[in-house]
Coordinates of C-alpha atoms in Angstrom, one line a residue:
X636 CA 0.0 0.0 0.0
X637 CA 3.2 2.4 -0.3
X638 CA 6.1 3.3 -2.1
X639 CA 8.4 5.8 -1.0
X640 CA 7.7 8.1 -3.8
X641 CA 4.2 8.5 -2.3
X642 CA 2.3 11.1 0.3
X643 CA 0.9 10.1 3.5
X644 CA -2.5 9.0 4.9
X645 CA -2.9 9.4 8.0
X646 CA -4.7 8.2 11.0
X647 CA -3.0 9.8 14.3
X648 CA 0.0 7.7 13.7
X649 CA -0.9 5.3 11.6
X650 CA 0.3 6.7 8.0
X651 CA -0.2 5.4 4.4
X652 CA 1.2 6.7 1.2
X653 CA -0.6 8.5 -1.3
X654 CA 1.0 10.6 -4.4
X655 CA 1.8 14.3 -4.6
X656 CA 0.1 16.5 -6.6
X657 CA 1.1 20.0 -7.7
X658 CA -2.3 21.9 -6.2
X659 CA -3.6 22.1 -2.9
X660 CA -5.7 18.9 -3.2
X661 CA -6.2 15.6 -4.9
X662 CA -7.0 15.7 -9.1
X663 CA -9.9 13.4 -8.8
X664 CA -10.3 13.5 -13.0
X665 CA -7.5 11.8 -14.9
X666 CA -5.6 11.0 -12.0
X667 CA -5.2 7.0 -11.3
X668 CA -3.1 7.6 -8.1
X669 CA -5.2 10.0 -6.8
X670 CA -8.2 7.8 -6.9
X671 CA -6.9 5.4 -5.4
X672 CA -5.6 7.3 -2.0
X673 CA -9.2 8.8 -2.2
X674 CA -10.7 4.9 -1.9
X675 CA -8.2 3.8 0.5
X676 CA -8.7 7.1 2.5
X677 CA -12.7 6.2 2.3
X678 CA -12.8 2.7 3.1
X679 CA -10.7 3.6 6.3
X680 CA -13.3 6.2 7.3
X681 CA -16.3 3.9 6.3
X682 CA -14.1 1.2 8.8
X683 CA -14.2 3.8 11.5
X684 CA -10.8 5.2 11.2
X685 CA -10.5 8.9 11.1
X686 CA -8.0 9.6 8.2
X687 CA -6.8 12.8 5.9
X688 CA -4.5 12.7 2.8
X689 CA -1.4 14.8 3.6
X690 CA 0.7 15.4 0.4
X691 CA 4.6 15.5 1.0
X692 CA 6.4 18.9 1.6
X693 CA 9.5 20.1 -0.6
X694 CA 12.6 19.3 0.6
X695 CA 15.9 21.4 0.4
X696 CA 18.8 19.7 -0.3
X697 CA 21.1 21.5 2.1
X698 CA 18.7 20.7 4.9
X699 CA 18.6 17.1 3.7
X700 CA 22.3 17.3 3.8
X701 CA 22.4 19.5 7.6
X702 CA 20.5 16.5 9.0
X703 CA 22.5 13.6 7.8
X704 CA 25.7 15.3 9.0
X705 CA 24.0 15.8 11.9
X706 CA 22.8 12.2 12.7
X707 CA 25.8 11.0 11.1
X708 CA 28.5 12.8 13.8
X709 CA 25.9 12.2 16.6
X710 CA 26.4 8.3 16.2
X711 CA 29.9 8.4 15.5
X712 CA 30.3 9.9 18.9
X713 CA 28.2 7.9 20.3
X714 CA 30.0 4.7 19.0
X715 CA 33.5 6.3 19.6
X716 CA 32.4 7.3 23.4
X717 CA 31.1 3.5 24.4
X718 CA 34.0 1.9 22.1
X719 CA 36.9 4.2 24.1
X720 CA 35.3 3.0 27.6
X721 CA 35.0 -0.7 26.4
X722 CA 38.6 -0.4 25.6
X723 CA 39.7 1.0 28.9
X724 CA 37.6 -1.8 30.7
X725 CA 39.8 -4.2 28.8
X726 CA 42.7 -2.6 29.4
X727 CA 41.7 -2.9 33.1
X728 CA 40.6 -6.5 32.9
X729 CA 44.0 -7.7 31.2
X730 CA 46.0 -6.2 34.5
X731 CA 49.5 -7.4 32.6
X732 CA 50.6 -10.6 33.7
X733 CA 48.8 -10.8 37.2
X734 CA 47.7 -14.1 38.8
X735 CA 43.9 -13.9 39.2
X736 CA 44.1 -17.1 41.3
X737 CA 41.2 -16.9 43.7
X738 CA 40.3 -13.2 42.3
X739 CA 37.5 -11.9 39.5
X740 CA 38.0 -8.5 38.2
X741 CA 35.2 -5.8 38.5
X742 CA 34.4 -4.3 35.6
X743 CA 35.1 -0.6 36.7
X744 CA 38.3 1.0 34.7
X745 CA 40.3 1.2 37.9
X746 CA 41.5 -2.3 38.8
X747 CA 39.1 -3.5 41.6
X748 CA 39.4 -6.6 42.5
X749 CA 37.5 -9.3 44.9
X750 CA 38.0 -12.9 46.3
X751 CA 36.2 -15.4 43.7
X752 CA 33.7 -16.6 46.2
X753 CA 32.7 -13.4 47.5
X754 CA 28.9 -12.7 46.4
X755 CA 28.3 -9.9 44.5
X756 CA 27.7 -6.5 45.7
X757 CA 25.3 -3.7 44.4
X758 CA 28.6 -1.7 43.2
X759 CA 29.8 -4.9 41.1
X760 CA 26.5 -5.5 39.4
X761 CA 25.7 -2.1 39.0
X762 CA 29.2 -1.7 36.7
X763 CA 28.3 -5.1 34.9
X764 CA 25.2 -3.4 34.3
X765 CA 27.1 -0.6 32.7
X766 CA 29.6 -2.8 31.0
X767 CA 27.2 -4.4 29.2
X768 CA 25.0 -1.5 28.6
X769 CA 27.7 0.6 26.9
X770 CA 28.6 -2.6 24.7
X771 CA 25.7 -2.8 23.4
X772 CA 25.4 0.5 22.4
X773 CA 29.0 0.6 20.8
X774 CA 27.9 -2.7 19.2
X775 CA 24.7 -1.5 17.7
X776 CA 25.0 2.0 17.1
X777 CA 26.4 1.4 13.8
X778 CA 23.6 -0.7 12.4
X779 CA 21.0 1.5 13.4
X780 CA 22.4 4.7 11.7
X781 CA 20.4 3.8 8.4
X782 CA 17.2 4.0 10.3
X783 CA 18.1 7.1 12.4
X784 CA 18.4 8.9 8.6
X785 CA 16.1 7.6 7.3
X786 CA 13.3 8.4 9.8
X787 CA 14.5 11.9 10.2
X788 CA 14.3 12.1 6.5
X789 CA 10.2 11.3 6.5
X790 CA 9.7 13.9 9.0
X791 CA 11.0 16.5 6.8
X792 CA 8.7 14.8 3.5
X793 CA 5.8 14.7 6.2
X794 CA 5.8 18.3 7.0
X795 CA 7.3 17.7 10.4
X796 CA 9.9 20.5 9.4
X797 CA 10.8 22.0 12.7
X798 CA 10.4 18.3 14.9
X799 CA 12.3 16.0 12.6
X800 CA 15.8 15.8 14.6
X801 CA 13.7 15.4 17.8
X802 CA 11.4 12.8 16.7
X803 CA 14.5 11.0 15.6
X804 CA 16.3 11.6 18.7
X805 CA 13.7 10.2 21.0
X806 CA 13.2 7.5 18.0
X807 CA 16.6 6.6 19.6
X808 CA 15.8 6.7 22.5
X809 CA 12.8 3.6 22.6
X810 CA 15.6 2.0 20.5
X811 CA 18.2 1.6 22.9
X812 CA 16.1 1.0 26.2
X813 CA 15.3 -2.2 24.5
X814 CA 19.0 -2.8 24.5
X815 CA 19.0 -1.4 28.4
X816 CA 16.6 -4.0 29.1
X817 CA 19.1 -6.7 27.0
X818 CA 21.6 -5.5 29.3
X819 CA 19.8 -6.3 32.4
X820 CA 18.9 -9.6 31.1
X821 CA 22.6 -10.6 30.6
X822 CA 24.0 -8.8 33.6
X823 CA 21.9 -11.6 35.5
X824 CA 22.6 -14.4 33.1
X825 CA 26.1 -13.2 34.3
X826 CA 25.7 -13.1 37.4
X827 CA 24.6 -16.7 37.4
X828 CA 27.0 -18.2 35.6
X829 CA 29.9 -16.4 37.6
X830 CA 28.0 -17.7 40.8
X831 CA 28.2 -21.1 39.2
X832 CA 31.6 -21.1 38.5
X833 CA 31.1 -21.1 34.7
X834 CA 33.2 -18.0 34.0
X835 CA 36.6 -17.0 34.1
X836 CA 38.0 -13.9 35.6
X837 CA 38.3 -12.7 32.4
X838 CA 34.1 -13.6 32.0
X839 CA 35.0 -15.9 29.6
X840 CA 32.9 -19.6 29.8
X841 CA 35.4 -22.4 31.6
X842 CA 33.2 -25.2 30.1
X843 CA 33.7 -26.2 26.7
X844 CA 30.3 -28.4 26.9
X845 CA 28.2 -24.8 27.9
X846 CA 30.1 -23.3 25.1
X847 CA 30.0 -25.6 22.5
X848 CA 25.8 -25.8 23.2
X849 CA 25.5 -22.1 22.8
X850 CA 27.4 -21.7 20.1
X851 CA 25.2 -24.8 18.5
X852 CA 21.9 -22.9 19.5
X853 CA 23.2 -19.6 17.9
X854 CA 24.2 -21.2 14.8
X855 CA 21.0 -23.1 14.5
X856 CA 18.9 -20.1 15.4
X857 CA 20.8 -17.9 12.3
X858 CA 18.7 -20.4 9.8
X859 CA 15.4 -20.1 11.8
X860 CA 12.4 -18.8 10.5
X861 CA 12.1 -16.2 13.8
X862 CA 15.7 -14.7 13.0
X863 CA 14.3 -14.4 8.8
X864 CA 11.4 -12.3 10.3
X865 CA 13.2 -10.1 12.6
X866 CA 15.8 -9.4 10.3
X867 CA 13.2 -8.5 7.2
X868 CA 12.4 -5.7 10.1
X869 CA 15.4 -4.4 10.4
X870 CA 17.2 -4.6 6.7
X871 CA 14.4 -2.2 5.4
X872 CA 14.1 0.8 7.2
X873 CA 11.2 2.9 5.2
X874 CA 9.0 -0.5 5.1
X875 CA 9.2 -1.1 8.9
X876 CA 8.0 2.9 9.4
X877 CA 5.1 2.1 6.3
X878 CA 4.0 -1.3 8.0
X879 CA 3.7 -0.5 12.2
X880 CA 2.0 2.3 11.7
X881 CA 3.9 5.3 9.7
X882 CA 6.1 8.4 11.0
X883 CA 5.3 10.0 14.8
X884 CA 5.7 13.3 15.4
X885 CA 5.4 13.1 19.2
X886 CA 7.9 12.1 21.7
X887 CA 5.6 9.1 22.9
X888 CA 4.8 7.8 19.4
X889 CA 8.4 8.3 18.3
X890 CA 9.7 6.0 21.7
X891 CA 6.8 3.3 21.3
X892 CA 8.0 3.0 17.2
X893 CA 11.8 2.9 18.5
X894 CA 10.9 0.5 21.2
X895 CA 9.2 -2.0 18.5
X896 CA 12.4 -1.5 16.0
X897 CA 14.6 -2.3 19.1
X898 CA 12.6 -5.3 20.0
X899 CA 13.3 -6.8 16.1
X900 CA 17.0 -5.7 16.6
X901 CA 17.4 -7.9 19.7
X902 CA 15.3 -10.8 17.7
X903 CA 17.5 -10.7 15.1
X904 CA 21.5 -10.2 17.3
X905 CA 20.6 -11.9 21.3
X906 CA 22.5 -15.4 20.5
X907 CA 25.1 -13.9 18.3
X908 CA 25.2 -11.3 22.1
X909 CA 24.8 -14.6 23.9
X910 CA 28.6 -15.4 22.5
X911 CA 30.2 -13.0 24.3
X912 CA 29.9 -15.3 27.4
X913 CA 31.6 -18.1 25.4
X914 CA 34.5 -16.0 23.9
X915 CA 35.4 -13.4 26.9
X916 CA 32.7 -10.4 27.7
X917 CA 35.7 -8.3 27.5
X918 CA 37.8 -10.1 24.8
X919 CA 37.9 -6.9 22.1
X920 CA 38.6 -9.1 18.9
X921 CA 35.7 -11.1 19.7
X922 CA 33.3 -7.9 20.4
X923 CA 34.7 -6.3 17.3
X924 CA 33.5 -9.5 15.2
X925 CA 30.4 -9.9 16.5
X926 CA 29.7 -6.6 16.3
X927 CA 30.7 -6.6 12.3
X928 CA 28.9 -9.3 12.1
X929 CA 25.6 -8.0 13.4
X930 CA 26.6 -4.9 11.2
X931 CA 26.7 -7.1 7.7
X932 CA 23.7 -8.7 8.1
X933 CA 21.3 -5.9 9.1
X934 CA 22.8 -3.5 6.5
X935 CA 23.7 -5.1 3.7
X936 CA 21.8 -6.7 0.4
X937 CA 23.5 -10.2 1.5
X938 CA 22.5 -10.3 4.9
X939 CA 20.5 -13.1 5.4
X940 CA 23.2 -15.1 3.4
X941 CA 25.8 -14.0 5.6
X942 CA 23.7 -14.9 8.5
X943 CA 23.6 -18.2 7.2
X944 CA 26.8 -18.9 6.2
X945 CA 27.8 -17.7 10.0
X946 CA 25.2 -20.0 11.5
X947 CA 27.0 -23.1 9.3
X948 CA 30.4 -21.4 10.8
X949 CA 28.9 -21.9 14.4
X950 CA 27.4 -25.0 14.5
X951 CA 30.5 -26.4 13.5
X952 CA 32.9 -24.2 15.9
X953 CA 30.4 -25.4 18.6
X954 CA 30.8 -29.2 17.7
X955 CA 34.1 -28.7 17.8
X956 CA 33.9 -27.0 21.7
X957 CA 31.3 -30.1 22.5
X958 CA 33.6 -32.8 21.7
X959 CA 36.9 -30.9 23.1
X960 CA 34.6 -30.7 26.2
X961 CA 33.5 -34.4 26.0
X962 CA 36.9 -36.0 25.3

């Protein structure tokens, strides 16, 4: 029911395209396209929905340009900012040639340490909490760029001239308190595996049986149907706006859309995330890599490919870690 060379028709937030036309209404006469928003505009009202056809606005190129500079610098900070603190956290973590005997180290940039067996304290898994909250931004960040431009980019088409920068930002926003809530979720799955004895000081999995399943589930879930759905969300930014409901123009619309896009986005990366506990939560190769790797398959024209030839990858990587563990 769209295309992106189309108008809106709207219902509160709900938004369907409709062509442009040169005057300040539909041509009814000789006009194909314009019928047809009229009958889809009508059978919405006849269906109860209150609707109008809203015809694009004219878009300067320099502001076009302003806004993607804009965006663009804002999440290369962003990503630069959560990479340089994952970096110092490593650089912590490694602690030269220490003997971590008996120790774990606290995720914290300034070398705390505590006995193995010691429980956890608020401090400790409030700075997991952050560790893993800033990874995930740094990890992510990238990948959602296209949609970030691209939904600031309807705003200005929609008319939304003097909101479309902060729709986008709190657009953001619902996007990455998904990942906040990720975050939680593996700060506990953490927590219990530490308790366990399942992790290194370096929060790296000491069973090669654990490891080898995981990487087994997250190669198998790369080829599942749930993953193929998810990532069809997420690859095609203008679609996902068309088909849950169109472009917001208020902050709570804006958060609920980025909250659904953010909720695809974890459907799509949470087992290639749940590898971090097999490979070392602060290894940086391994974050880089995964992180690419997320990157490829929600931005690029080959992504579910690559997603599958990674699951095949992983499956055999984690037969590989389930025999080493069972021999």
């Amino acid at each position: 029911m769209a295309n992106e060379s189309n108008g809106p028709v709207e219902d509160g937030d709900q938004t369907l395209k409709a062509p442009a036309s040169e005057g300040d209404g539909p041509s009814v006469a000789g006009d194909g396209s314009h019928l047809t928003a009229a009958l889809i505009a009508r059978k919405l009202r006849d269906s109860g929905i209150d609707c109008e056809i809203v015809h694009p606005v004219p878009i300067d190129a320099s502001v076009v340009r302003r806004d993607r500079v804009v965006i663009v610098l804002a999440v290369a900070l962003l990503t630069a900012l959560a990479w340089g603190y994952l970096l110092r956290l490593s650089a912590d973590m490694n602690m030269g040639c220490m003997d971590m005997t008996g120790l774990r180290m606290i995720p914290s940039g300034m070398g705390l340490m505590m006995q193995a067996e010691m429980p956890w304290r608020a401090m400790e898994f409030a700075l997991v909490f952050v560790m893993w909250t800033v990874m995930m931004v740094g990890m992510m960040t990238p990948s959602a760029a296209p949609m970030f431009l691209m939904y600031a980019r309807v705003g200005r088409q929609t008319g939304a001239q003097s909101k479309s920068l902060s729709a986008t930002v709190w657009f953001a926003a619902g996007y990455f308190l998904v990942w906040v809530a990720f975050a939680l979720f593996a700060t506990l799955v953490q927590w219990a595996l530490e308790r366990t004895a399942l992790l290194d000081f370096t929060m790296a999995s000491t069973d090669n049986v654990l490891g080898g399943f995981v990487f087994i589930a997250a190669g198998l879930y790369q080829w599942s149907r749930l993953n193929d759905l998810c990532m069809a969300q997420c690859q095609k930014p203008f679609e996902f706006v068309m088909r849950h409901g169109g472009y917001r123009r208020e902050a709570p619309g804006c958060v609920m859309l980025g909250l659904r896009h953010g909720a695809y986005c974890v459907g799509c990366c949470w087992a290639l995330m749940a590898l971090l506990l097999v490979g070392g939560v602060m290894n940086v190769l391994w974050i880089v890599l995964l992180a690419l790797l997320a990157f490829l398959e929600r931005v690029t024209s080959m992504g579910r490919l690559i997603a599958r030839l990674a699951g095949i990858v992983l499956v055999a990587g984690g037969a590989w870690l389930f025999s080493m563990g069972m021999s």
